[in-house]
Tab-separated table of C-alpha atoms in Angstrom:
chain	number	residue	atom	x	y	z
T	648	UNK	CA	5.905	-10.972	16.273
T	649	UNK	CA	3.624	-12.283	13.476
T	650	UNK	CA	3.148	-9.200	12.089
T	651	UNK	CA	-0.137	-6.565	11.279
T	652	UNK	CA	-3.281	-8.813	12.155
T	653	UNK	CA	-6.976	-7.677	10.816
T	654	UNK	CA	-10.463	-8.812	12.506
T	655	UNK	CA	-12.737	-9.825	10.616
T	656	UNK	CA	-10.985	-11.173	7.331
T	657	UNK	CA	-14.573	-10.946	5.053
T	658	UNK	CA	-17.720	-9.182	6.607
T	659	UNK	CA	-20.856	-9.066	4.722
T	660	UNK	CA	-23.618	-6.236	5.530
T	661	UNK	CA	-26.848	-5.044	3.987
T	662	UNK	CA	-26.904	-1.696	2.581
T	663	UNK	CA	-27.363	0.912	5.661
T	664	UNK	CA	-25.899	-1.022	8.428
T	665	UNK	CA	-23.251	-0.244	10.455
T	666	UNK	CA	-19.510	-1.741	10.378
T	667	UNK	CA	-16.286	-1.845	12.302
T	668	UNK	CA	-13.250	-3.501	11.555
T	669	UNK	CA	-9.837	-3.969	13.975
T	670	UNK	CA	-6.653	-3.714	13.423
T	671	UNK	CA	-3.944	-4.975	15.059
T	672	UNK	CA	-0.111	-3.314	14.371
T	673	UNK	CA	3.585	-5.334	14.981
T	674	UNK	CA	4.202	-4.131	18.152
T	675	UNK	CA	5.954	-0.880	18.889
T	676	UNK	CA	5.048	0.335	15.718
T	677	UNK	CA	3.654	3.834	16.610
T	678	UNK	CA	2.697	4.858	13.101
T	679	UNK	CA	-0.334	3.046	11.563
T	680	UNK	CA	-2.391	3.519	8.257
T	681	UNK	CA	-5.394	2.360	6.815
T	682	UNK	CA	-6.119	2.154	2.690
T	683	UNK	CA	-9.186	1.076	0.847
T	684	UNK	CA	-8.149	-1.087	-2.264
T	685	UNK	CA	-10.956	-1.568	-5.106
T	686	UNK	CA	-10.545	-4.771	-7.748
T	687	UNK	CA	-7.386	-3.860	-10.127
T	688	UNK	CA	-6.364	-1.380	-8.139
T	689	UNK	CA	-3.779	0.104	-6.029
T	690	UNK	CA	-4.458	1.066	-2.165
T	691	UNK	CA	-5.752	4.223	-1.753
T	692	UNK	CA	-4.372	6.188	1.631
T	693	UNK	CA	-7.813	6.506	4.041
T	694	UNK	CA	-5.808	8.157	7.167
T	695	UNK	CA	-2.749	7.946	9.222
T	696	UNK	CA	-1.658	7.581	13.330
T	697	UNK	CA	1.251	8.352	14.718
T	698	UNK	CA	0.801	6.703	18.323
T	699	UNK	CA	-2.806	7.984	18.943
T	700	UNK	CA	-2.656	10.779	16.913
T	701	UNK	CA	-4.921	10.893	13.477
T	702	UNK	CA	-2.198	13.509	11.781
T	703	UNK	CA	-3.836	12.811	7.939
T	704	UNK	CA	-7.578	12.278	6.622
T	705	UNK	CA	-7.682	11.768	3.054
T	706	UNK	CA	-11.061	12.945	1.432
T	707	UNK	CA	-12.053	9.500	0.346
T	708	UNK	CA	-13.035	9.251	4.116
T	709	UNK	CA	-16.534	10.601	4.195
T	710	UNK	CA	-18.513	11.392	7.310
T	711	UNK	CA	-19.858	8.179	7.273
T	712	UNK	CA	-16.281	6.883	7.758
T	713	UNK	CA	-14.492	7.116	11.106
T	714	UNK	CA	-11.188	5.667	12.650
T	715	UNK	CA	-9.351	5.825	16.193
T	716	UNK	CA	-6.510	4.463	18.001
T	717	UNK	CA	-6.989	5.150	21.565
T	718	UNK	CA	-4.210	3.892	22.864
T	719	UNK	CA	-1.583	3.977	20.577
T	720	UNK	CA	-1.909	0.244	20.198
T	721	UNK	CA	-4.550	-1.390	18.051
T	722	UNK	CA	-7.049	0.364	15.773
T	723	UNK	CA	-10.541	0.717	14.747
T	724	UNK	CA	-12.152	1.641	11.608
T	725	UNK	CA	-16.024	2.451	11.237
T	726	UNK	CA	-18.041	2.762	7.969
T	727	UNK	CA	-21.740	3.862	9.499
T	728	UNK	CA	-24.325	3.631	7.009
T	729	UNK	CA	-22.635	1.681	4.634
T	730	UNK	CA	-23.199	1.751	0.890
T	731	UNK	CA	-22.502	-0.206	-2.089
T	732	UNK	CA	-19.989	2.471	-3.201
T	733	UNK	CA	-17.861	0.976	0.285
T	734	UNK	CA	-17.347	-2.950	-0.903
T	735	UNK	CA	-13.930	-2.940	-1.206
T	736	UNK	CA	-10.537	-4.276	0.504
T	737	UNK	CA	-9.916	-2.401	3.661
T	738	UNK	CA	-5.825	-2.554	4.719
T	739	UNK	CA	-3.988	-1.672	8.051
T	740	UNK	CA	-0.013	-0.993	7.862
T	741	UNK	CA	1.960	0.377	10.456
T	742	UNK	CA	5.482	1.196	10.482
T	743	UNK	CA	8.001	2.419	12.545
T	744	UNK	CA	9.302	6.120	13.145
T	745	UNK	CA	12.973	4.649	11.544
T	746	UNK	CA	12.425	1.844	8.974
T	747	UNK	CA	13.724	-1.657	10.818
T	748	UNK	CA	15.477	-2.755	7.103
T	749	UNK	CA	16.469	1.211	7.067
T	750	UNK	CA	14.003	1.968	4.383
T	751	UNK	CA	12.628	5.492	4.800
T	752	UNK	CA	9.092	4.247	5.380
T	753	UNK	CA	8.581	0.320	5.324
T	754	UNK	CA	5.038	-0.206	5.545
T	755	UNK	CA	4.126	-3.588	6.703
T	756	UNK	CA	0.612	-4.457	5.621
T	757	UNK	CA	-1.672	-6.805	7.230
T	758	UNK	CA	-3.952	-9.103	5.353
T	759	UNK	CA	-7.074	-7.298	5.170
T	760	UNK	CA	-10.891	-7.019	5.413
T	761	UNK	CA	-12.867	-7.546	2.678
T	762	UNK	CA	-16.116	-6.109	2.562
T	763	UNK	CA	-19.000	-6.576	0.965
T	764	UNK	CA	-22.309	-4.530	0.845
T	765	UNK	CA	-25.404	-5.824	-0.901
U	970	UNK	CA	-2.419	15.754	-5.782
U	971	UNK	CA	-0.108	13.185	-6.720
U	972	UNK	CA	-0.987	11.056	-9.431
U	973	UNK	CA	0.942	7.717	-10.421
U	974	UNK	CA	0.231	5.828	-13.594
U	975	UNK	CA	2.101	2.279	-14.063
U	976	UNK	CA	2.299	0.135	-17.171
U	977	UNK	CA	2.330	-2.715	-17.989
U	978	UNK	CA	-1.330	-3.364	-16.578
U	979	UNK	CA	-0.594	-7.378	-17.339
U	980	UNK	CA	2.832	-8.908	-18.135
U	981	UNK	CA	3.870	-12.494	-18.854
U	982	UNK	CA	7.595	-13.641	-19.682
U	983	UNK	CA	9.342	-16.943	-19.406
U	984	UNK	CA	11.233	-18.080	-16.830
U	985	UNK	CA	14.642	-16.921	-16.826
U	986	UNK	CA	13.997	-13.533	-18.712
U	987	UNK	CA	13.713	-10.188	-17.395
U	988	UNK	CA	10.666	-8.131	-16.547
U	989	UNK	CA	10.382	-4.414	-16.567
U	990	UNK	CA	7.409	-2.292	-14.863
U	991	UNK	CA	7.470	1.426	-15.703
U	992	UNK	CA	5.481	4.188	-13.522
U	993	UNK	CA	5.230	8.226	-14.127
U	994	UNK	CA	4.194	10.115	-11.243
U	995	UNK	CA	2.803	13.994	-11.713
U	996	UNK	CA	3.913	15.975	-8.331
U	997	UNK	CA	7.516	17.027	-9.046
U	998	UNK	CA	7.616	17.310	-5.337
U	999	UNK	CA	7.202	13.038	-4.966
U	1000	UNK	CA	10.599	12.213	-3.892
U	1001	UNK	CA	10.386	8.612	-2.180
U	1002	UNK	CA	9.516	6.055	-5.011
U	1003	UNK	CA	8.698	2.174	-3.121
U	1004	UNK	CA	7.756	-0.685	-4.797
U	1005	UNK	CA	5.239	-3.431	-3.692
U	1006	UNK	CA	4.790	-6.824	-4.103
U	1007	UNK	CA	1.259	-8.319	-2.954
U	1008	UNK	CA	0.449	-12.060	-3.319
U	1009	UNK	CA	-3.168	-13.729	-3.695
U	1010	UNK	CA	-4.742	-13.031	-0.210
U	1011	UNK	CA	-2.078	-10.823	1.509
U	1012	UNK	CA	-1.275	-7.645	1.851
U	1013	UNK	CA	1.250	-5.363	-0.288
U	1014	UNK	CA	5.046	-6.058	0.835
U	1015	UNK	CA	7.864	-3.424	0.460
U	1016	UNK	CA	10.427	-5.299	-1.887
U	1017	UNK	CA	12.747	-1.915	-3.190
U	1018	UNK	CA	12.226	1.655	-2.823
U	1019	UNK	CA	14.261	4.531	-3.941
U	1020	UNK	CA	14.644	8.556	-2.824
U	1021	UNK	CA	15.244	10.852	-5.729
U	1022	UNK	CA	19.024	11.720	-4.862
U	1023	UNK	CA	19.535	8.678	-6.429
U	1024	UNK	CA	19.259	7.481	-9.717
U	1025	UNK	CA	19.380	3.553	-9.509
U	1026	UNK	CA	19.169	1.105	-6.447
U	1027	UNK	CA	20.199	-3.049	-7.013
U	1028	UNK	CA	18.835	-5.382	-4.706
U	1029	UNK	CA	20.209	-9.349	-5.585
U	1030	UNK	CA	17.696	-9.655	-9.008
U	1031	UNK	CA	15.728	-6.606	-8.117
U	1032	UNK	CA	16.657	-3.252	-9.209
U	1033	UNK	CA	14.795	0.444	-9.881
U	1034	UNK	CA	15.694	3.703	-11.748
U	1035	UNK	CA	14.649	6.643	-11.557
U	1036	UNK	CA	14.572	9.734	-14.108
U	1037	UNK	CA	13.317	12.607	-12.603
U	1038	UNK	CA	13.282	14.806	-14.855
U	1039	UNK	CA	11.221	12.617	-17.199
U	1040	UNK	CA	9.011	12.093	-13.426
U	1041	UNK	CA	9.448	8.417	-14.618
U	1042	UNK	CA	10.697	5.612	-12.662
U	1043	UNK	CA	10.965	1.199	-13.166
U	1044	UNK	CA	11.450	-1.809	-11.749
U	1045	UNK	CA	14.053	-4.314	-13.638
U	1046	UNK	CA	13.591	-8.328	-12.452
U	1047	UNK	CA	16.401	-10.156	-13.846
U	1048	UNK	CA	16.453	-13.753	-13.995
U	1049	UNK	CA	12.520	-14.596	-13.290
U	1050	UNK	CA	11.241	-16.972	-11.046
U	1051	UNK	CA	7.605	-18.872	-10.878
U	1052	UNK	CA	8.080	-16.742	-7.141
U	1053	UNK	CA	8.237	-13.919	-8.926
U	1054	UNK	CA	4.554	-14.071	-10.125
U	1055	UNK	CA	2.507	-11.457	-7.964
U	1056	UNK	CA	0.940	-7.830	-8.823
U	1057	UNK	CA	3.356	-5.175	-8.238
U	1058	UNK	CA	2.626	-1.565	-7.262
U	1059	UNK	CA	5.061	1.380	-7.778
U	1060	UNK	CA	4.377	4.567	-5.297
U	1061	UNK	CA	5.620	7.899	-4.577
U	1062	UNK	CA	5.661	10.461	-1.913
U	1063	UNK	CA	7.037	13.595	-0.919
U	1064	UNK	CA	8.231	14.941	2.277
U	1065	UNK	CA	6.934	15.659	4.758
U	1066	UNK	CA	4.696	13.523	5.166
U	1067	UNK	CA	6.431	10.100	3.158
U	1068	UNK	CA	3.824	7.825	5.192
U	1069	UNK	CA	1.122	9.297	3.037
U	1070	UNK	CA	2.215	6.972	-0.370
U	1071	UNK	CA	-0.032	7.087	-3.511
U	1072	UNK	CA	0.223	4.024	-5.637
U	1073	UNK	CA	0.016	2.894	-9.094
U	1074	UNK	CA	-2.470	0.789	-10.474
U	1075	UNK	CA	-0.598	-2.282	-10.552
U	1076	UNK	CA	0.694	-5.100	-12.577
U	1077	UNK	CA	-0.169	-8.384	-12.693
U	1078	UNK	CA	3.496	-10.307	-13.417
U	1079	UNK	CA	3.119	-14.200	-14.784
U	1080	UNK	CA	6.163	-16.221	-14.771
U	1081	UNK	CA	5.694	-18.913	-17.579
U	1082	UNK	CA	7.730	-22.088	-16.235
């Protein structure tokens, strides 16, 4: 396994388009996460699966902001309308339901999408 | 909500020392404390975490404490290594929900060969 993959790496959009962004867990992972991280800071927690379930929407995630996993498998996360505000770092983690190493909850973090809106 | 503040914000020591990041966290509640290590261009990494029934966890050169009472909690890096140099995040949660972690603001570790 090579671990969490993201698609695309760096996307650049005008103000007011539309954007999606794919995320690919370690398979068998049924739990998956995405964060927005800002320059000199720490990720902040967007919303979390377990297997196709969204159980958690934190209130960062606007209206303009939605995400699915309709399988249970990979993921999808859609910024409509996008603003300045959104440039930022976009992560996917997933973990599993018992931590492989047994940590309580090992996150495994892909690389990321960076955004940028002008 | 939780909130988690970390210090240093930027630390540099020589090769060979010891480093030591400190984070407070707000929500008495937070009882899973995990620390991250993310390297230029990749995401965060788990390297040590820590659940509040215990007060210190040693991994090899990497170890944590935790104090909660004081709802204060570090990471100890004995014996540094130019590897070493990344940004580290603290981050706590609470039951039930431990997937939902709220991290620190990070800190930018140099290793001076």
């Amino acid at each position: 396994d090579t671990g969490v993959s993201q698609d695309p790496r760096h996307k650049i959009t005008k103000r007011g388009q539309n954007v999606t962004f794919r995320c690919d867990p370690i398979s068998e992972h049924n739990r998956l996460y995405w964060y927005r991280q800002t320059l000199g800071q720490g990720p902040e927690f967007l919303t979390y699966f377990q297997n196709e379930a969204q159980l958690e929407k934190s209130r960062l995630l606007s209206d303009r902001f939605s995400a699915e996993r309709p399988k249970g498998s990979f993921s999808t996360l859609e910024i409509q309308r996008t603003e300045q505000g959104d440039s930022a770092m976009y992560l996917c983690a997933s973990s599993s339901q018992k931590g492989a190493r047994g940590h309580l909850n090992e996150q495994f973090f892909g690389p990321g999408t960076r955004l940028t809106v002008l | 909500g939780e909130n988690v503040e970390q210090h240093p914000s930027t630390l540099s020591v020589q090769e060979g020392d010891s480093a030591v990041i400190k984070c407070t966290y707000s929500d008495s509640a937070s009882n899973y404390f995990p620390w991250y290590k993310q390297e230029l261009g990749k995401g965060p990494q788990l390297i040590i975490d820590i659940r509040s029934n215990v007060g210190e966890k040693k991994d090899q050169r990497i170890a944590v404490t935790l104090n909660k009472t004081a709802k204060h909690f570090s990471l100890h890096i004995t014996e540094t290594q130019p590897e070493d140099s990344a940004v580290y995040f603290c981050a706590a949660s609470s039951a039930p929900l431990y997937e939902k972690l709220t991290f620190g603001t990070g800190t930018r570790l140099t290793i001076i060969p």
